Amino acid sequence: MQTLLLITTEFAAVAHFIFSLVLFRFAVRSVRFLSQAWIMLIFSIFYGAATVFLARNGVPQLGILNPMLLIYLLAASYLQSIYPLGLCMPGYLQWGRMWQYATPAIALIFIYSIGASVGSDLSHVYELEDLLSSLLSGDVLLRLAALCLSGYYIINIFRLPHKLVRQFELPRDLVSYGLLLGGSCIFFVTVTIWFSIERLIVYEILFTGINIFLSFRILRPVILSMDYPQIKPVEAPPSPEAIAVADNADFNAANFQRFEAIEYLMQHERPYLDYLFNRERLCRMAGYNRHVVLQTLRSQGYNDIHEYIARYRVAELRRQTLDGRLADLKDCEQVGFRTLKTAAASFERYEGGKLEEWFALHRGEESKKKRSAQETDPQPGDAANL
């Protein structure tokens, strides 16, 4: 178990360090990532120090309300209580307010550290009877105060996201973040009171998993802003001889030549307008097996064949909507989608917006422009009639 604890602690340290580096990089462009970057780095330092300690000394007998666990609980509950605020409200994290919020925890740790440094006896609490017999000692009272203060921070982990969502236009999943973070802190309270290696391992896995999830949520806008491959017109397909020559000479060139051949078929024969057109029919039409077609499309930035076909259908939907040929979304079969639900899901994935809203705003836009231009342009004979 000690070896497994060492591995999970090391993994937590490395994971938090990597996330902190990524977020510091993002903070160069947007300061709202700075608070999360520092929080991740602090946790990385915690777990890095714990890894070194465990590697040298093993797992000590910690007992009930061990000071090391309480200090970590205080710091973790504090950092996680400001974490949801940092996701959406970087202005809250001004240094003055942050230090003011942390003052009780800092004062408590300072008082306890001073007492330990001057040689005051620390209570050894391993059983409930030990806790009761030392209940009125300054050492145990400070530990209980640290536990209560951690409880205050944990309450804020649950409370602040709800408050922010009610008062500001923030994503509802911020409440879920608060529940996950607060739940992990409550679980560590049980580790602090009833310590066991097994519970500590479960906590580290749970806590690191939550932060991985939160980091991916932070990265989500960056991922969504990445462009999909653009459809470029192909006027003439490459000859089979050119593809064969490229296949023998250059792997990448051969993929590009095959892609050009597939693009020509899609653009000039437009088989995707048939909603029954699928991966197998595309492979037969192109004359390659599924693995070669998949390799060809991925070489040009597509994830799979289904995405490639859907991109053409979305482009056709946009084109027919702007031209006024698609007057009702219920007729989405004419652009190759079997159902409106599929069309809406594909449009939102590749265009980043709601299909119904875009359709209502842009329906017949190009045809309206053409009619407007015809009405304003002078017709032959108009000058003679003046």
Short mmCIF file of C-alpha atoms in Angstrom, two decimals:
data_model
loop_
_atom_site.label_atom_id
_atom_site.label_comp_id
_atom_site.label_asym_id
_atom_site.label_seq_id
_atom_site.Cartn_x
_atom_site.Cartn_y
_atom_site.Cartn_z
CA MET A 1 0.00 0.00 0.00
CA GLN A 2 2.84 2.40 0.75
CA THR A 3 4.24 1.91 -2.75
CA LEU A 4 0.82 2.57 -4.28
CA LEU A 5 0.47 5.74 -2.18
CA LEU A 6 3.88 6.92 -3.38
CA ILE A 7 2.86 6.33 -7.02
CA THR A 8 -0.48 8.15 -6.72
CA THR A 9 1.17 11.07 -4.90
CA GLU A 10 3.82 11.36 -7.59
CA PHE A 11 1.18 11.19 -10.30
CA ALA A 12 -0.81 13.96 -8.59
CA ALA A 13 2.31 16.14 -8.39
CA VAL A 14 3.18 15.67 -12.07
CA ALA A 15 -0.42 16.15 -13.27
CA HIS A 16 -0.88 19.41 -11.36
CA PHE A 17 2.51 20.67 -12.51
CA ILE A 18 1.68 20.05 -16.19
CA PHE A 19 -1.69 21.76 -15.84
CA SER A 20 -0.06 24.75 -14.14
CA LEU A 21 2.42 25.15 -17.01
CA VAL A 22 -0.38 25.07 -19.58
CA LEU A 23 -2.44 27.61 -17.65
CA PHE A 24 0.54 29.92 -17.12
CA ARG A 25 1.00 29.85 -20.88
CA PHE A 26 -2.65 30.80 -21.39
CA ALA A 27 -2.31 33.54 -18.78
CA VAL A 28 0.12 35.33 -21.11
CA ARG A 29 -2.89 36.06 -23.33
CA SER A 30 -5.66 36.21 -20.71
CA VAL A 31 -5.15 37.09 -17.05
CA ARG A 32 -8.23 35.07 -16.03
CA PHE A 33 -6.12 31.91 -16.21
CA LEU A 34 -3.53 33.23 -13.75
CA SER A 35 -5.34 32.28 -10.54
CA GLN A 36 -5.93 28.70 -11.69
CA ALA A 37 -2.29 28.42 -12.77
CA TRP A 38 -1.06 29.40 -9.32
CA ILE A 39 -3.52 27.11 -7.56
CA MET A 40 -2.40 24.17 -9.68
CA LEU A 41 1.24 25.00 -8.99
CA ILE A 42 0.65 25.17 -5.23
CA PHE A 43 -0.98 21.75 -5.25
CA SER A 44 1.90 20.44 -7.34
CA ILE A 45 4.34 21.70 -4.70
CA PHE A 46 2.26 20.06 -1.94
CA TYR A 47 2.29 16.69 -3.67
CA GLY A 48 5.92 17.03 -4.73
CA ALA A 49 6.99 17.63 -1.12
CA ALA A 50 4.82 14.71 0.01
CA THR A 51 6.44 12.47 -2.62
CA VAL A 52 9.94 13.30 -1.33
CA PHE A 53 8.85 12.77 2.28
CA LEU A 54 7.22 9.41 1.55
CA ALA A 55 10.21 8.23 -0.50
CA ARG A 56 12.58 8.97 2.39
CA ASN A 57 10.53 8.15 5.46
CA GLY A 58 7.60 6.01 4.41
CA VAL A 59 4.12 6.59 5.85
CA PRO A 60 4.25 7.68 9.51
CA GLN A 61 1.60 6.83 12.08
CA LEU A 62 -0.57 9.93 11.83
CA GLY A 63 -3.46 9.18 14.16
CA ILE A 64 -6.40 11.58 14.61
CA LEU A 65 -6.25 15.25 13.51
CA ASN A 66 -2.57 15.14 12.65
CA PRO A 67 -1.18 18.71 12.19
CA MET A 68 0.26 17.92 8.72
CA LEU A 69 -3.12 16.70 7.48
CA LEU A 70 -4.89 19.68 9.05
CA ILE A 71 -2.54 22.18 7.40
CA TYR A 72 -3.16 20.56 4.04
CA LEU A 73 -6.92 20.52 4.71
CA LEU A 74 -6.86 24.23 5.54
CA ALA A 75 -4.87 25.13 2.43
CA ALA A 76 -6.84 22.84 0.11
CA SER A 77 -10.26 24.01 1.33
CA TYR A 78 -9.19 27.65 1.04
CA LEU A 79 -7.78 27.27 -2.48
CA GLN A 80 -10.77 25.29 -3.67
CA SER A 81 -13.20 27.83 -2.22
CA ILE A 82 -11.66 30.55 -4.41
CA TYR A 83 -11.26 28.20 -7.38
CA PRO A 84 -14.86 28.57 -8.72
CA LEU A 85 -14.56 32.34 -8.36
CA GLY A 86 -11.37 32.30 -10.37
CA LEU A 87 -13.05 30.41 -13.22
CA CYS A 88 -15.43 33.25 -13.99
CA MET A 89 -14.55 36.22 -11.79
CA PRO A 90 -10.84 36.97 -11.90
CA GLY A 91 -11.54 40.46 -10.60
CA TYR A 92 -12.53 38.97 -7.24
CA LEU A 93 -9.05 37.59 -6.78
CA GLN A 94 -7.39 40.90 -6.00
CA TRP A 95 -4.46 40.41 -3.69
CA GLY A 96 -6.01 42.45 -0.87
CA ARG A 97 -9.23 40.47 -0.79
CA MET A 98 -7.45 37.16 -1.20
CA TRP A 99 -5.11 37.80 1.74
CA GLN A 100 -8.00 39.04 3.87
CA TYR A 101 -9.93 35.86 3.16
CA ALA A 102 -6.85 33.77 4.02
CA THR A 103 -5.94 35.70 7.19
CA PRO A 104 -7.67 33.35 9.70
CA ALA A 105 -5.92 30.29 8.25
CA ILE A 106 -2.54 32.03 8.11
CA ALA A 107 -2.90 33.25 11.70
CA LEU A 108 -3.87 29.80 12.93
CA ILE A 109 -0.94 28.11 11.19
CA PHE A 110 1.42 30.83 12.48
CA ILE A 111 0.30 30.39 16.10
CA TYR A 112 0.61 26.62 15.89
CA SER A 113 4.06 26.87 14.27
CA ILE A 114 5.30 29.26 16.97
CA GLY A 115 4.12 26.89 19.69
CA ALA A 116 5.80 23.91 18.05
CA SER A 117 9.06 25.81 17.47
CA VAL A 118 9.44 26.89 21.11
CA GLY A 119 9.19 23.31 22.28
CA SER A 120 5.60 22.99 23.49
CA ASP A 121 4.51 19.40 23.82
CA LEU A 122 2.40 18.10 20.94
CA SER A 123 -0.41 15.76 21.84
CA HIS A 124 -0.28 12.24 20.47
CA VAL A 125 -3.84 11.43 19.49
CA TYR A 126 -4.30 7.94 18.09
CA GLU A 127 -7.54 6.88 19.76
CA LEU A 128 -10.75 8.68 20.67
CA GLU A 129 -9.80 8.40 24.36
CA ASP A 130 -6.56 10.29 23.64
CA LEU A 131 -8.54 13.10 22.04
CA LEU A 132 -10.93 13.37 24.99
CA SER A 133 -8.13 13.33 27.57
CA SER A 134 -6.23 16.13 25.76
CA LEU A 135 -9.30 18.10 24.74
CA LEU A 136 -8.47 21.21 26.75
CA SER A 137 -4.79 21.38 25.76
CA GLY A 138 -3.74 24.28 23.55
CA ASP A 139 -2.47 21.89 20.89
CA VAL A 140 -5.77 20.05 20.49
CA LEU A 141 -7.80 23.28 20.71
CA LEU A 142 -5.79 24.72 17.81
CA ARG A 143 -6.37 21.54 15.83
CA LEU A 144 -10.11 21.74 16.44
CA ALA A 145 -10.04 25.41 15.43
CA ALA A 146 -8.28 24.46 12.18
CA LEU A 147 -10.93 21.80 11.55
CA CYS A 148 -13.75 24.34 12.13
CA LEU A 149 -12.09 26.94 9.90
CA SER A 150 -11.71 24.32 7.17
CA GLY A 151 -15.43 23.68 7.55
CA TYR A 152 -16.09 27.37 6.91
CA TYR A 153 -14.06 27.27 3.70
CA ILE A 154 -15.77 24.03 2.64
CA ILE A 155 -19.19 25.63 3.13
CA ASN A 156 -18.08 28.43 0.81
CA ILE A 157 -17.05 25.86 -1.80
CA PHE A 158 -20.70 24.80 -1.95
CA ARG A 159 -22.24 28.24 -1.36
CA LEU A 160 -20.32 30.62 -3.61
CA PRO A 161 -21.01 28.91 -6.97
CA HIS A 162 -24.77 29.00 -6.27
CA LYS A 163 -24.54 32.67 -5.35
CA LEU A 164 -22.54 33.54 -8.46
CA VAL A 165 -24.87 31.67 -10.81
CA ARG A 166 -27.90 33.46 -9.35
CA GLN A 167 -26.36 36.94 -9.53
CA PHE A 168 -24.42 36.76 -12.78
CA GLU A 169 -24.80 35.14 -16.20
CA LEU A 170 -22.45 32.25 -15.51
CA PRO A 171 -22.58 28.63 -16.71
CA ARG A 172 -24.74 26.34 -14.58
CA ASP A 173 -22.02 23.70 -14.49
CA LEU A 174 -20.17 25.97 -12.07
CA VAL A 175 -22.48 24.52 -9.40
CA SER A 176 -21.36 21.02 -10.35
CA TYR A 177 -17.74 22.08 -9.93
CA GLY A 178 -18.54 23.32 -6.44
CA LEU A 179 -20.22 20.03 -5.54
CA LEU A 180 -17.25 18.01 -6.79
CA LEU A 181 -14.66 20.18 -5.06
CA GLY A 182 -16.65 20.34 -1.83
CA GLY A 183 -17.20 16.60 -1.88
CA SER A 184 -13.46 15.96 -2.20
CA CYS A 185 -12.77 18.25 0.78
CA ILE A 186 -15.39 16.50 2.91
CA PHE A 187 -13.81 13.19 2.03
CA PHE A 188 -10.42 14.50 3.16
CA VAL A 189 -12.00 15.52 6.47
CA THR A 190 -12.71 11.83 7.02
CA VAL A 191 -9.07 11.07 6.12
CA THR A 192 -7.92 13.65 8.68
CA ILE A 193 -10.10 12.25 11.46
CA TRP A 194 -9.86 8.53 10.65
CA PHE A 195 -6.58 8.24 8.78
CA SER A 196 -5.76 5.23 6.64
CA ILE A 197 -3.51 4.76 3.65
CA GLU A 198 -6.39 3.38 1.60
CA ARG A 199 -8.55 6.47 2.21
CA LEU A 200 -5.64 8.76 1.35
CA ILE A 201 -5.05 6.95 -1.96
CA VAL A 202 -8.74 7.22 -2.87
CA TYR A 203 -8.69 10.93 -2.04
CA GLU A 204 -5.63 11.64 -4.20
CA ILE A 205 -7.15 9.82 -7.17
CA LEU A 206 -10.49 11.58 -6.66
CA PHE A 207 -8.95 15.04 -6.23
CA THR A 208 -6.59 14.71 -9.19
CA GLY A 209 -9.42 13.42 -11.37
CA ILE A 210 -11.59 16.44 -10.48
CA ASN A 211 -8.78 18.85 -11.34
CA ILE A 212 -8.18 17.06 -14.63
CA PHE A 213 -11.88 17.53 -15.41
CA LEU A 214 -11.73 21.21 -14.43
CA SER A 215 -8.61 21.75 -16.53
CA PHE A 216 -10.29 20.25 -19.58
CA ARG A 217 -13.27 22.53 -18.93
CA ILE A 218 -10.93 25.54 -18.92
CA LEU A 219 -9.39 24.34 -22.18
CA ARG A 220 -12.79 23.77 -23.80
CA PRO A 221 -13.12 27.28 -25.34
CA VAL A 222 -9.65 26.89 -26.85
CA ILE A 223 -10.62 23.55 -28.37
CA LEU A 224 -13.92 24.92 -29.70
CA SER A 225 -12.12 27.86 -31.31
CA MET A 226 -9.96 25.54 -33.43
CA ASP A 227 -10.93 25.59 -37.09
CA TYR A 228 -12.14 22.54 -38.95
CA PRO A 229 -10.64 21.82 -42.39
CA GLN A 230 -11.99 24.08 -45.10
CA ILE A 231 -13.60 22.73 -48.27
CA LYS A 232 -11.57 23.95 -51.25
CA PRO A 233 -12.80 23.66 -54.85
CA VAL A 234 -11.15 21.00 -57.02
CA GLU A 235 -11.56 21.63 -60.72
CA ALA A 236 -9.91 18.49 -62.08
CA PRO A 237 -9.14 15.15 -60.41
CA PRO A 238 -5.60 13.74 -60.39
CA SER A 239 -5.07 10.87 -62.79
CA PRO A 240 -4.62 7.30 -61.52
CA GLU A 241 -1.09 7.39 -62.95
CA ALA A 242 -0.24 10.51 -60.91
CA ILE A 243 -1.58 8.84 -57.76
CA ALA A 244 0.46 5.69 -58.46
CA VAL A 245 3.65 7.71 -59.02
CA ALA A 246 3.08 9.67 -55.81
CA ASP A 247 2.35 6.46 -53.91
CA ASN A 248 5.76 5.10 -54.85
CA ALA A 249 7.60 8.36 -54.23
CA ASP A 250 6.05 10.14 -51.25
CA PHE A 251 3.51 8.85 -48.71
CA ASN A 252 2.16 12.32 -47.90
CA ALA A 253 1.92 13.33 -51.54
CA ALA A 254 -0.04 10.15 -52.30
CA ASN A 255 -2.49 10.93 -49.51
CA PHE A 256 -3.00 14.41 -50.91
CA GLN A 257 -3.56 13.09 -54.45
CA ARG A 258 -6.13 10.58 -53.22
CA PHE A 259 -7.82 13.33 -51.19
CA GLU A 260 -8.04 15.53 -54.30
CA ALA A 261 -9.68 12.65 -56.17
CA ILE A 262 -12.26 12.13 -53.40
CA GLU A 263 -12.89 15.89 -53.18
CA TYR A 264 -13.57 16.07 -56.92
CA LEU A 265 -16.16 13.29 -56.68
CA MET A 266 -17.87 14.90 -53.68
CA GLN A 267 -17.99 18.36 -55.27
CA HIS A 268 -19.06 17.40 -58.78
CA GLU A 269 -21.25 14.32 -58.22
CA ARG A 270 -22.56 15.49 -54.81
CA PRO A 271 -23.51 12.03 -53.54
CA TYR A 272 -23.88 13.36 -49.99
CA LEU A 273 -27.28 14.85 -50.91
CA ASP A 274 -28.67 11.34 -50.59
CA TYR A 275 -29.23 10.78 -46.87
CA LEU A 276 -28.48 7.07 -47.42
CA PHE A 277 -24.96 7.93 -48.58
CA ASN A 278 -22.52 6.61 -46.00
CA ARG A 279 -18.95 5.48 -45.38
CA GLU A 280 -19.23 2.26 -47.37
CA ARG A 281 -20.65 4.00 -50.45
CA LEU A 282 -17.93 6.66 -50.32
CA CYS A 283 -15.24 3.96 -50.25
CA ARG A 284 -16.79 2.12 -53.19
CA MET A 285 -17.16 5.33 -55.16
CA ALA A 286 -13.54 6.34 -54.48
CA GLY A 287 -12.23 2.84 -55.24
CA TYR A 288 -10.29 2.44 -51.97
CA ASN A 289 -10.86 0.35 -48.90
CA ARG A 290 -12.01 1.94 -45.64
CA HIS A 291 -8.55 2.06 -44.08
CA VAL A 292 -7.03 3.90 -47.06
CA VAL A 293 -9.90 6.41 -47.17
CA LEU A 294 -9.63 7.01 -43.42
CA GLN A 295 -5.87 7.47 -43.69
CA THR A 296 -6.35 9.90 -46.58
CA LEU A 297 -8.94 12.03 -44.77
CA ARG A 298 -6.97 12.12 -41.53
CA SER A 299 -3.91 13.32 -43.41
CA GLN A 300 -5.95 16.44 -44.27
CA GLY A 301 -7.30 17.06 -40.76
CA TYR A 302 -10.58 15.11 -40.65
CA ASN A 303 -11.25 12.79 -37.72
CA ASP A 304 -13.20 10.18 -39.64
CA ILE A 305 -15.32 9.54 -42.74
CA HIS A 306 -18.60 10.42 -41.00
CA GLU A 307 -17.26 13.87 -40.12
CA TYR A 308 -16.11 14.39 -43.70
CA ILE A 309 -19.57 13.63 -45.14
CA ALA A 310 -21.32 15.68 -42.45
CA ARG A 311 -19.11 18.70 -43.21
CA TYR A 312 -20.30 18.64 -46.84
CA ARG A 313 -23.93 18.39 -45.73
CA VAL A 314 -23.56 21.32 -43.34
CA ALA A 315 -21.95 23.40 -46.10
CA GLU A 316 -24.83 22.50 -48.44
CA LEU A 317 -27.35 23.41 -45.74
CA ARG A 318 -25.74 26.84 -45.38
CA ARG A 319 -25.64 27.35 -49.15
CA GLN A 320 -29.27 26.39 -49.77
CA THR A 321 -30.45 28.43 -46.78
CA LEU A 322 -28.69 31.58 -47.99
CA ASP A 323 -29.96 31.07 -51.55
CA GLY A 324 -33.52 30.60 -50.34
CA ARG A 325 -33.78 27.06 -51.72
CA LEU A 326 -34.24 25.63 -48.22
CA ALA A 327 -37.35 27.36 -46.89
CA ASP A 328 -38.04 25.02 -43.95
CA LEU A 329 -35.66 23.06 -41.76
CA LYS A 330 -38.05 20.14 -41.89
CA ASP A 331 -36.89 19.70 -45.50
CA CYS A 332 -33.31 19.01 -44.38
CA GLU A 333 -33.41 15.70 -46.29
CA GLN A 334 -32.71 17.66 -49.47
CA VAL A 335 -29.23 18.53 -48.16
CA GLY A 336 -28.52 14.94 -47.04
CA PHE A 337 -29.59 14.84 -43.41
CA ARG A 338 -32.01 12.09 -42.43
CA THR A 339 -33.53 14.02 -39.50
CA LEU A 340 -33.63 17.59 -38.22
CA LYS A 341 -32.04 16.42 -34.97
CA THR A 342 -28.99 15.13 -36.84
CA ALA A 343 -28.76 18.34 -38.85
CA ALA A 344 -28.93 20.49 -35.70
CA ALA A 345 -26.28 18.42 -33.91
CA SER A 346 -23.91 18.53 -36.89
CA PHE A 347 -24.42 22.26 -37.41
CA GLU A 348 -23.74 23.05 -33.75
CA ARG A 349 -20.61 20.89 -33.73
CA TYR A 350 -19.03 22.33 -36.88
CA GLU A 351 -20.40 25.88 -36.88
CA GLY A 352 -20.50 26.53 -33.14
CA GLY A 353 -24.08 27.84 -32.95
CA LYS A 354 -27.73 26.81 -32.83
CA LEU A 355 -29.13 25.82 -36.22
CA GLU A 356 -32.60 27.25 -35.57
CA GLU A 357 -31.20 30.66 -34.58
CA TRP A 358 -28.84 30.82 -37.55
CA PHE A 359 -31.57 29.69 -39.97
CA ALA A 360 -34.03 32.33 -38.74
CA LEU A 361 -31.39 35.03 -39.11
CA HIS A 362 -29.93 34.09 -42.51
CA ARG A 363 -32.78 32.43 -44.42
CA GLY A 364 -32.76 33.65 -48.03
CA GLU A 365 -30.07 36.23 -47.33
CA GLU A 366 -28.24 35.86 -50.66
CA SER A 367 -31.43 35.85 -52.71
CA LYS A 368 -32.60 39.00 -50.92
CA LYS A 369 -29.32 40.70 -51.75
CA LYS A 370 -29.67 39.72 -55.42
CA ARG A 371 -33.23 41.05 -55.61
CA SER A 372 -32.18 44.25 -53.89
CA ALA A 373 -29.29 44.71 -56.35
CA GLN A 374 -31.61 44.13 -59.32
CA GLU A 375 -34.05 46.70 -58.01
CA THR A 376 -31.39 49.37 -57.50
CA ASP A 377 -29.39 48.78 -60.72
CA PRO A 378 -30.67 50.83 -63.70
CA GLN A 379 -32.23 48.67 -66.41
CA PRO A 380 -31.52 49.12 -70.17
CA GLY A 381 -33.95 51.68 -71.48
CA ASP A 382 -34.37 53.44 -68.16
CA ALA A 383 -32.20 56.33 -69.36
CA ALA A 384 -34.26 56.68 -72.54
CA ASN A 385 -37.43 56.99 -70.53
CA LEU A 386 -36.02 59.88 -68.46
#
